[in-house]
PDB file of C-alpha atoms in Angstrom:
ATOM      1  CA  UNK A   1      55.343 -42.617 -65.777  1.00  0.00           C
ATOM      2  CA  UNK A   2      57.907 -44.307 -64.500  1.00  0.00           C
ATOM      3  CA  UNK A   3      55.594 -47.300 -63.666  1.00  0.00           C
ATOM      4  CA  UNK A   4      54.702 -47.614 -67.414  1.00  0.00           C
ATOM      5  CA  UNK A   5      58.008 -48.138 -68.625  1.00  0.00           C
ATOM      6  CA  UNK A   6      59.239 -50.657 -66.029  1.00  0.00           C
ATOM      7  CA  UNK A   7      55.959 -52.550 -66.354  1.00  0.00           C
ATOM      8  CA  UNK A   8      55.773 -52.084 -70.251  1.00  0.00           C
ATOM      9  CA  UNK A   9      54.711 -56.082 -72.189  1.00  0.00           C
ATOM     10  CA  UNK A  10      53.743 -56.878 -68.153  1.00  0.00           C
ATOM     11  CA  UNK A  11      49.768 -56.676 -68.006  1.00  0.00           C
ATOM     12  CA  UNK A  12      49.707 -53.028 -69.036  1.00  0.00           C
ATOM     13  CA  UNK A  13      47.617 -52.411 -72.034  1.00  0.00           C
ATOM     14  CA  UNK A  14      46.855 -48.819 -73.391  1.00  0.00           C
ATOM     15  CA  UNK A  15      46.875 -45.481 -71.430  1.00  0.00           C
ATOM     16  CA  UNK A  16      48.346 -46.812 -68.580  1.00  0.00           C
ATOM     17  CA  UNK A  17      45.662 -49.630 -68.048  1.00  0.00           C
ATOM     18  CA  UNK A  18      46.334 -52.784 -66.260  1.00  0.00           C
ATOM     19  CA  UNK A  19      44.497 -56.224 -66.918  1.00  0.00           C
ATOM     20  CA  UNK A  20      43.867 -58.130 -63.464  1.00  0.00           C
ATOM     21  CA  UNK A  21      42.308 -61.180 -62.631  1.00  0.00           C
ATOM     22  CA  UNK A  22      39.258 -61.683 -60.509  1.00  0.00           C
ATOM     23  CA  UNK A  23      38.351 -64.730 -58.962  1.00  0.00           C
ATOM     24  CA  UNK A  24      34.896 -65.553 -59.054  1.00  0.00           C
ATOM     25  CA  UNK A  25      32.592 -68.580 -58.343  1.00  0.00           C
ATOM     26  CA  UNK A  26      32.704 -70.863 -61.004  1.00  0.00           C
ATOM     27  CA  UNK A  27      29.494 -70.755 -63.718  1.00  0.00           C
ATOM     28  CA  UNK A  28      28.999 -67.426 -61.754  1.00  0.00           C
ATOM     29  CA  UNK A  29      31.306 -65.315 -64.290  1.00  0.00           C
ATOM     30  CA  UNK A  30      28.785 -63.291 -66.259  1.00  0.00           C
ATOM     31  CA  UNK A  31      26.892 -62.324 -63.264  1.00  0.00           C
ATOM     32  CA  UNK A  32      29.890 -61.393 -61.508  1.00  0.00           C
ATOM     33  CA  UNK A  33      30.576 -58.949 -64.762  1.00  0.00           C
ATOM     34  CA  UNK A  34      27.672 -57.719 -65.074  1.00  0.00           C
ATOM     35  CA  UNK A  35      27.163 -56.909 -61.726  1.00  0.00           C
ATOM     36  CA  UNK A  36      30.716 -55.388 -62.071  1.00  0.00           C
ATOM     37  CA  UNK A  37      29.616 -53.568 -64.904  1.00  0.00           C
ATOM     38  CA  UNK A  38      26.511 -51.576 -63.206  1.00  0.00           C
ATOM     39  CA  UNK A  39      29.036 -51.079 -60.138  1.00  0.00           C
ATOM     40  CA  UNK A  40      31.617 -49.309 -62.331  1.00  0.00           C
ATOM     41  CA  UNK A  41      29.608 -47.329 -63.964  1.00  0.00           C
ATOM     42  CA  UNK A  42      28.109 -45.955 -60.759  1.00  0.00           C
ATOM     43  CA  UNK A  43      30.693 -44.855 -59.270  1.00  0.00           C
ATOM     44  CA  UNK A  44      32.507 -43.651 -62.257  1.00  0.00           C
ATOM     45  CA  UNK A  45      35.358 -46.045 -61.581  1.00  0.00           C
ATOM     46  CA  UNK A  46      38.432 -45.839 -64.106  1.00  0.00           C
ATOM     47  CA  UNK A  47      37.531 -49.613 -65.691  1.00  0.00           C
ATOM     48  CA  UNK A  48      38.185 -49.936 -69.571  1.00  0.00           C
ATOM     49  CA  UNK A  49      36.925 -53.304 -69.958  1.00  0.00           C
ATOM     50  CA  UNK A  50      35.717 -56.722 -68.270  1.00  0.00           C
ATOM     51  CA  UNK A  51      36.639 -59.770 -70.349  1.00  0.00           C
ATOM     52  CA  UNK A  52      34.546 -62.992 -69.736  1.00  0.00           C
ATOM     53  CA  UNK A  53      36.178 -66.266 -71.146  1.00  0.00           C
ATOM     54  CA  UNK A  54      34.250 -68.621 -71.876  1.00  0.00           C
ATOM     55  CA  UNK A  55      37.067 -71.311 -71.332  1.00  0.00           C
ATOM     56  CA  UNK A  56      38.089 -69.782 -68.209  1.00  0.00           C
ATOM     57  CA  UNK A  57      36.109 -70.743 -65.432  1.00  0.00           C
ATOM     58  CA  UNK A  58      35.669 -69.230 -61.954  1.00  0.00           C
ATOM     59  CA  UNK A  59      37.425 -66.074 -63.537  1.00  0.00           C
ATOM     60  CA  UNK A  60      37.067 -62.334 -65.162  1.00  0.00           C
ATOM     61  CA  UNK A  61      39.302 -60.095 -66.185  1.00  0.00           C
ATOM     62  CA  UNK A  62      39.587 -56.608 -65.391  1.00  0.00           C
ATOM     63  CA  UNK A  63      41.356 -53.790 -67.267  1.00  0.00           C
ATOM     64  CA  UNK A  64      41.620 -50.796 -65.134  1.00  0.00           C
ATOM     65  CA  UNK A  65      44.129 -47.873 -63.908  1.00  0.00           C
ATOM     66  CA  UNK A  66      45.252 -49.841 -60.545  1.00  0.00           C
ATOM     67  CA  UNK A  67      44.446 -53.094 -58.534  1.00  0.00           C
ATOM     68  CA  UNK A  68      42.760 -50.346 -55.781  1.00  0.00           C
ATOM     69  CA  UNK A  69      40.492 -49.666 -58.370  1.00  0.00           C
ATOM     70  CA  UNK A  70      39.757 -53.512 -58.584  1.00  0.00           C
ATOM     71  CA  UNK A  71      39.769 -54.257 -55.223  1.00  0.00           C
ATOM     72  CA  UNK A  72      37.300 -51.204 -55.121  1.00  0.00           C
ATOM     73  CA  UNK A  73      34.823 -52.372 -57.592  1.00  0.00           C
ATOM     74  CA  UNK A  74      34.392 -55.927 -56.505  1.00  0.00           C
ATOM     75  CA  UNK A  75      34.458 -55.590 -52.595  1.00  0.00           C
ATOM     76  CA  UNK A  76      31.294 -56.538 -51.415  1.00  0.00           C
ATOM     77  CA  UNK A  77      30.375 -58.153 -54.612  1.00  0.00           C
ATOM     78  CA  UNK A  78      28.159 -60.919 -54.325  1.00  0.00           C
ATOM     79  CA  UNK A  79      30.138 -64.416 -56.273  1.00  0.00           C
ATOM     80  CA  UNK A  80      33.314 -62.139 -56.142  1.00  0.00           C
ATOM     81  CA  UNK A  81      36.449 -64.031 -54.543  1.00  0.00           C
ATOM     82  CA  UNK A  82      39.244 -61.485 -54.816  1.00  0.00           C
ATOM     83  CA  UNK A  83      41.166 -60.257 -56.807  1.00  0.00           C
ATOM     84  CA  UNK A  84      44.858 -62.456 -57.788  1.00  0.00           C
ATOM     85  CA  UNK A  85      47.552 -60.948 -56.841  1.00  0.00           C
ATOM     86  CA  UNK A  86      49.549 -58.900 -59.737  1.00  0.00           C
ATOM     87  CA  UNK A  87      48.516 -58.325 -63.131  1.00  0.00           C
ATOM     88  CA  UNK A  88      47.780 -60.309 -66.226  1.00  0.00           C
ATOM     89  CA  UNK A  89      49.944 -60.613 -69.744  1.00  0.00           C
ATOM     90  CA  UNK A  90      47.843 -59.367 -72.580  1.00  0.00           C
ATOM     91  CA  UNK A  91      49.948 -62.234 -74.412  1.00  0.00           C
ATOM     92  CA  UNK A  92      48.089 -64.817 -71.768  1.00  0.00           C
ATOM     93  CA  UNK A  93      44.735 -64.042 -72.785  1.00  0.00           C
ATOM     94  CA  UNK A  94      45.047 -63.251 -76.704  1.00  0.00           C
ATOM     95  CA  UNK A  95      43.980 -66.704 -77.055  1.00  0.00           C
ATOM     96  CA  UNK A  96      40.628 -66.579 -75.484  1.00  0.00           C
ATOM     97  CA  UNK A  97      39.698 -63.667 -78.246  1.00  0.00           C
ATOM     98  CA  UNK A  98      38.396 -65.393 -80.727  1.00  0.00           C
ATOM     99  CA  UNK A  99      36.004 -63.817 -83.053  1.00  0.00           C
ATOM    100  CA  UNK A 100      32.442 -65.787 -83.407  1.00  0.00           C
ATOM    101  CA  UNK A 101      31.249 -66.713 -86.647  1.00  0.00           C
ATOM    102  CA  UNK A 102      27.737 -65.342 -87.215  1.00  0.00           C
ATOM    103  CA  UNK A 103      25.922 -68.350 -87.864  1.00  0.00           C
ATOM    104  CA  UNK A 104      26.541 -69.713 -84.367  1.00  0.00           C
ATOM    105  CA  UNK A 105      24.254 -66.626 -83.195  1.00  0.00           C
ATOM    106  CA  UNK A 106      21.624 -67.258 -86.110  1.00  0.00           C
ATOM    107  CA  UNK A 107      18.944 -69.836 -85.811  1.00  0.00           C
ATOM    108  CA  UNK A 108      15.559 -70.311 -87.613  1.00  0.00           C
ATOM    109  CA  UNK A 109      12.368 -68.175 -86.677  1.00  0.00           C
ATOM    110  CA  UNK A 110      15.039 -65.269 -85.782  1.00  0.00           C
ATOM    111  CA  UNK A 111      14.282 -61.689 -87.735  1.00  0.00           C
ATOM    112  CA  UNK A 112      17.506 -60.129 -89.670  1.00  0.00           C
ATOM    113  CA  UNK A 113      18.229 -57.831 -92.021  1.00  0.00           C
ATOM    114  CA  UNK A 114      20.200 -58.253 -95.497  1.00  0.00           C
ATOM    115  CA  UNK A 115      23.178 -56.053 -95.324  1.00  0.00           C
ATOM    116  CA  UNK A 116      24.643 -57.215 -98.896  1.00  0.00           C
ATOM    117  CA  UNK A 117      23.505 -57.922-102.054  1.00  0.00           C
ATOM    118  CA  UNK A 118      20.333 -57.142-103.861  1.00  0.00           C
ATOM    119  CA  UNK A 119      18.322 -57.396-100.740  1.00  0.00           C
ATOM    120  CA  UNK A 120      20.389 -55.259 -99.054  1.00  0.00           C
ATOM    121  CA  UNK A 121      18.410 -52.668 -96.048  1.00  0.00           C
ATOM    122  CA  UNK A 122      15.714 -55.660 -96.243  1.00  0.00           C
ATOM    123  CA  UNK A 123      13.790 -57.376 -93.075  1.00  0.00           C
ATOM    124  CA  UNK A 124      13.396 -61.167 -93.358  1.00  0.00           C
ATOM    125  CA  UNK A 125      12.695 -64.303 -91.266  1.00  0.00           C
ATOM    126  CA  UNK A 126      15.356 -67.473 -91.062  1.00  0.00           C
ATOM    127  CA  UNK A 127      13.798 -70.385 -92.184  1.00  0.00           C
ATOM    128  CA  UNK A 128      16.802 -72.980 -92.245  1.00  0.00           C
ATOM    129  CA  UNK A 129      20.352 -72.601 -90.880  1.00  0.00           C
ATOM    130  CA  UNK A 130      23.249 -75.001 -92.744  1.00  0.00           C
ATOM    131  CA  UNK A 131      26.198 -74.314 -90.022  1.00  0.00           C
ATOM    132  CA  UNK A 132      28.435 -76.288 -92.776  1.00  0.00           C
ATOM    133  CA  UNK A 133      28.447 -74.514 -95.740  1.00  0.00           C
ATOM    134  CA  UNK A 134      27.744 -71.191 -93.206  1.00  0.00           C
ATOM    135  CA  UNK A 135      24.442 -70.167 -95.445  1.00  0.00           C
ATOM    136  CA  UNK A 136      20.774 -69.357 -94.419  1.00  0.00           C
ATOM    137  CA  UNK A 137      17.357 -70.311 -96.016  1.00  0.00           C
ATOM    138  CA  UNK A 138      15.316 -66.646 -95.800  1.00  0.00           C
ATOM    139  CA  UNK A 139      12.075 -65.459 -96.430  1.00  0.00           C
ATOM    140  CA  UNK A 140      12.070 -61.893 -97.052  1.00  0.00           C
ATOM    141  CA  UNK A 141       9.047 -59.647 -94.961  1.00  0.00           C
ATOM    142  CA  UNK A 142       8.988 -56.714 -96.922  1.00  0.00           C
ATOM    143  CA  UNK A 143       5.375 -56.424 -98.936  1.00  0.00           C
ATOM    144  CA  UNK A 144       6.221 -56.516-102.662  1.00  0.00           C
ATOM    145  CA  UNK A 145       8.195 -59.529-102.378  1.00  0.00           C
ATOM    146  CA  UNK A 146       6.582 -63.170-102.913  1.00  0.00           C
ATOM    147  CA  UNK A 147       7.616 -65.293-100.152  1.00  0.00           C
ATOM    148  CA  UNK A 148      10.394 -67.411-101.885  1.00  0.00           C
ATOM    149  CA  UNK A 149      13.155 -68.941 -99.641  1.00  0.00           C
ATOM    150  CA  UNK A 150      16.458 -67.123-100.653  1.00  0.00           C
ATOM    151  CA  UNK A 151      19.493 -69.034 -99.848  1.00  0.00           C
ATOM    152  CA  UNK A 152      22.619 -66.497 -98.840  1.00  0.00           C
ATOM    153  CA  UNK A 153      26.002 -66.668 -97.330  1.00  0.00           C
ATOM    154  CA  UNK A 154      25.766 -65.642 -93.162  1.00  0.00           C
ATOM    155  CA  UNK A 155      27.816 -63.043 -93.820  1.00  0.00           C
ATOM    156  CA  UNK A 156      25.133 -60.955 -95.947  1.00  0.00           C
ATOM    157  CA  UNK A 157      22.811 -60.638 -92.832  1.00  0.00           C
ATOM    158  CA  UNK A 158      22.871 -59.227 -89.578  1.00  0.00           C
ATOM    159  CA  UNK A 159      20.408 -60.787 -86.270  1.00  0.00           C
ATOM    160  CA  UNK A 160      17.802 -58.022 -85.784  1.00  0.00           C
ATOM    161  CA  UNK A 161      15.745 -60.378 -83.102  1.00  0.00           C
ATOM    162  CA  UNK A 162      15.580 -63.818 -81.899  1.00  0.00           C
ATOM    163  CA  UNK A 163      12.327 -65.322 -82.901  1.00  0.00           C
ATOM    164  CA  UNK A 164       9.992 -67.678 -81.084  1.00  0.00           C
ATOM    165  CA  UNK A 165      10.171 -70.572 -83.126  1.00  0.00           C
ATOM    166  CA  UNK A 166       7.166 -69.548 -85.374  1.00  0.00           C
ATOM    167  CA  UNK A 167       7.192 -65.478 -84.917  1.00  0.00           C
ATOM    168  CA  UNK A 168       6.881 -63.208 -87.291  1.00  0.00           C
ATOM    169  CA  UNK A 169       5.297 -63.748 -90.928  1.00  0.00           C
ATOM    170  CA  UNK A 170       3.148 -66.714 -90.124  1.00  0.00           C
ATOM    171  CA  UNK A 171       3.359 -70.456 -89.727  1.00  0.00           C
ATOM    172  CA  UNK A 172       6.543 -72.174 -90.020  1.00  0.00           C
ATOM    173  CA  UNK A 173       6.860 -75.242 -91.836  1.00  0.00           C
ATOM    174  CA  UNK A 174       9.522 -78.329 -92.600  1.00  0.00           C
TER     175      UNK A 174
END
């Protein structure tokens, strides 16, 4: 307890948790996490979360209850450097949180599903992406419905499956 308070606004997050940082080889990071990932949850290590940067390179970070838990997970771990020594502000990696729009995830030929609107709880296919104005052309798969393209705000649908360029519903055409 006592470790909490004198370490409070000093890499400690919630619970007790500590945020460290893991050196890894550089472009290696996501492997490194994942493989951290499968680790952790065999041996039911105390790990809250890995956080990949995508700025960051050639490191991970690692919220867990002590740097022996760290040092733990990652010995052995193929791409895995070490862990830093100490633990990491909160406040110095805010700034790599940054929610993702979802029309940087969207891209035509993928399958989603209209969660607002009048198509709402409907399947359709992407048939043109405008990143600028943050809107997709969509033709609807449900039988009933003509195949029109509907033009709608990203926000209003949600990626069900990334198509193959021409996928499901037919030929796609410019």
């Amino acid at each position: 307890m006592s470790l909490e308070k004198r370490e409070e606004g000093k890499g400690l997050s919630k619970a007790g948790m500590m945020i460290f940082a893991v050196r890894t080889t550089t472009g290696q990071e996501r492997t490194v996490a994942n493989l951290l990932a499968s680790r952790v949850a065999a041996r039911n290590l105390p790990v809250a979360s890995i956080f990949v940067p995508e700025v960051v390179k050639g490191y991970i970070f690692v919220e867990a209850a002590g740097p022996h838990v760290v040092d733990e997970a990652i010995s052995g771990l193929k791409h895995a450097r070490g862990r830093t020594r100490g633990t990491v502000n909160i406040g110095d990696i805010e700034k790599f949180i940054v929610v993702k729009p979802v029309i940087e995830e969207l891209g035509e030929g993928d399958i989603v599903e209209v969660v607002g609107g009048p198509f709402k709880g409907l399947k359709a296919k992407i048939t043109g992406v405008d990143r600028v104005k943050e809107e997709v052309t969509i033709e609807l798969l449900e039988e009933g419905f003509a195949i029109l393209p509907i033009t709608v705000h990203a926000d209003y649908v949600k990626p069900v499956e990334k198509g193959q360029g021409g996928g499901v519903g037919g030929e796609e055409s410019s």
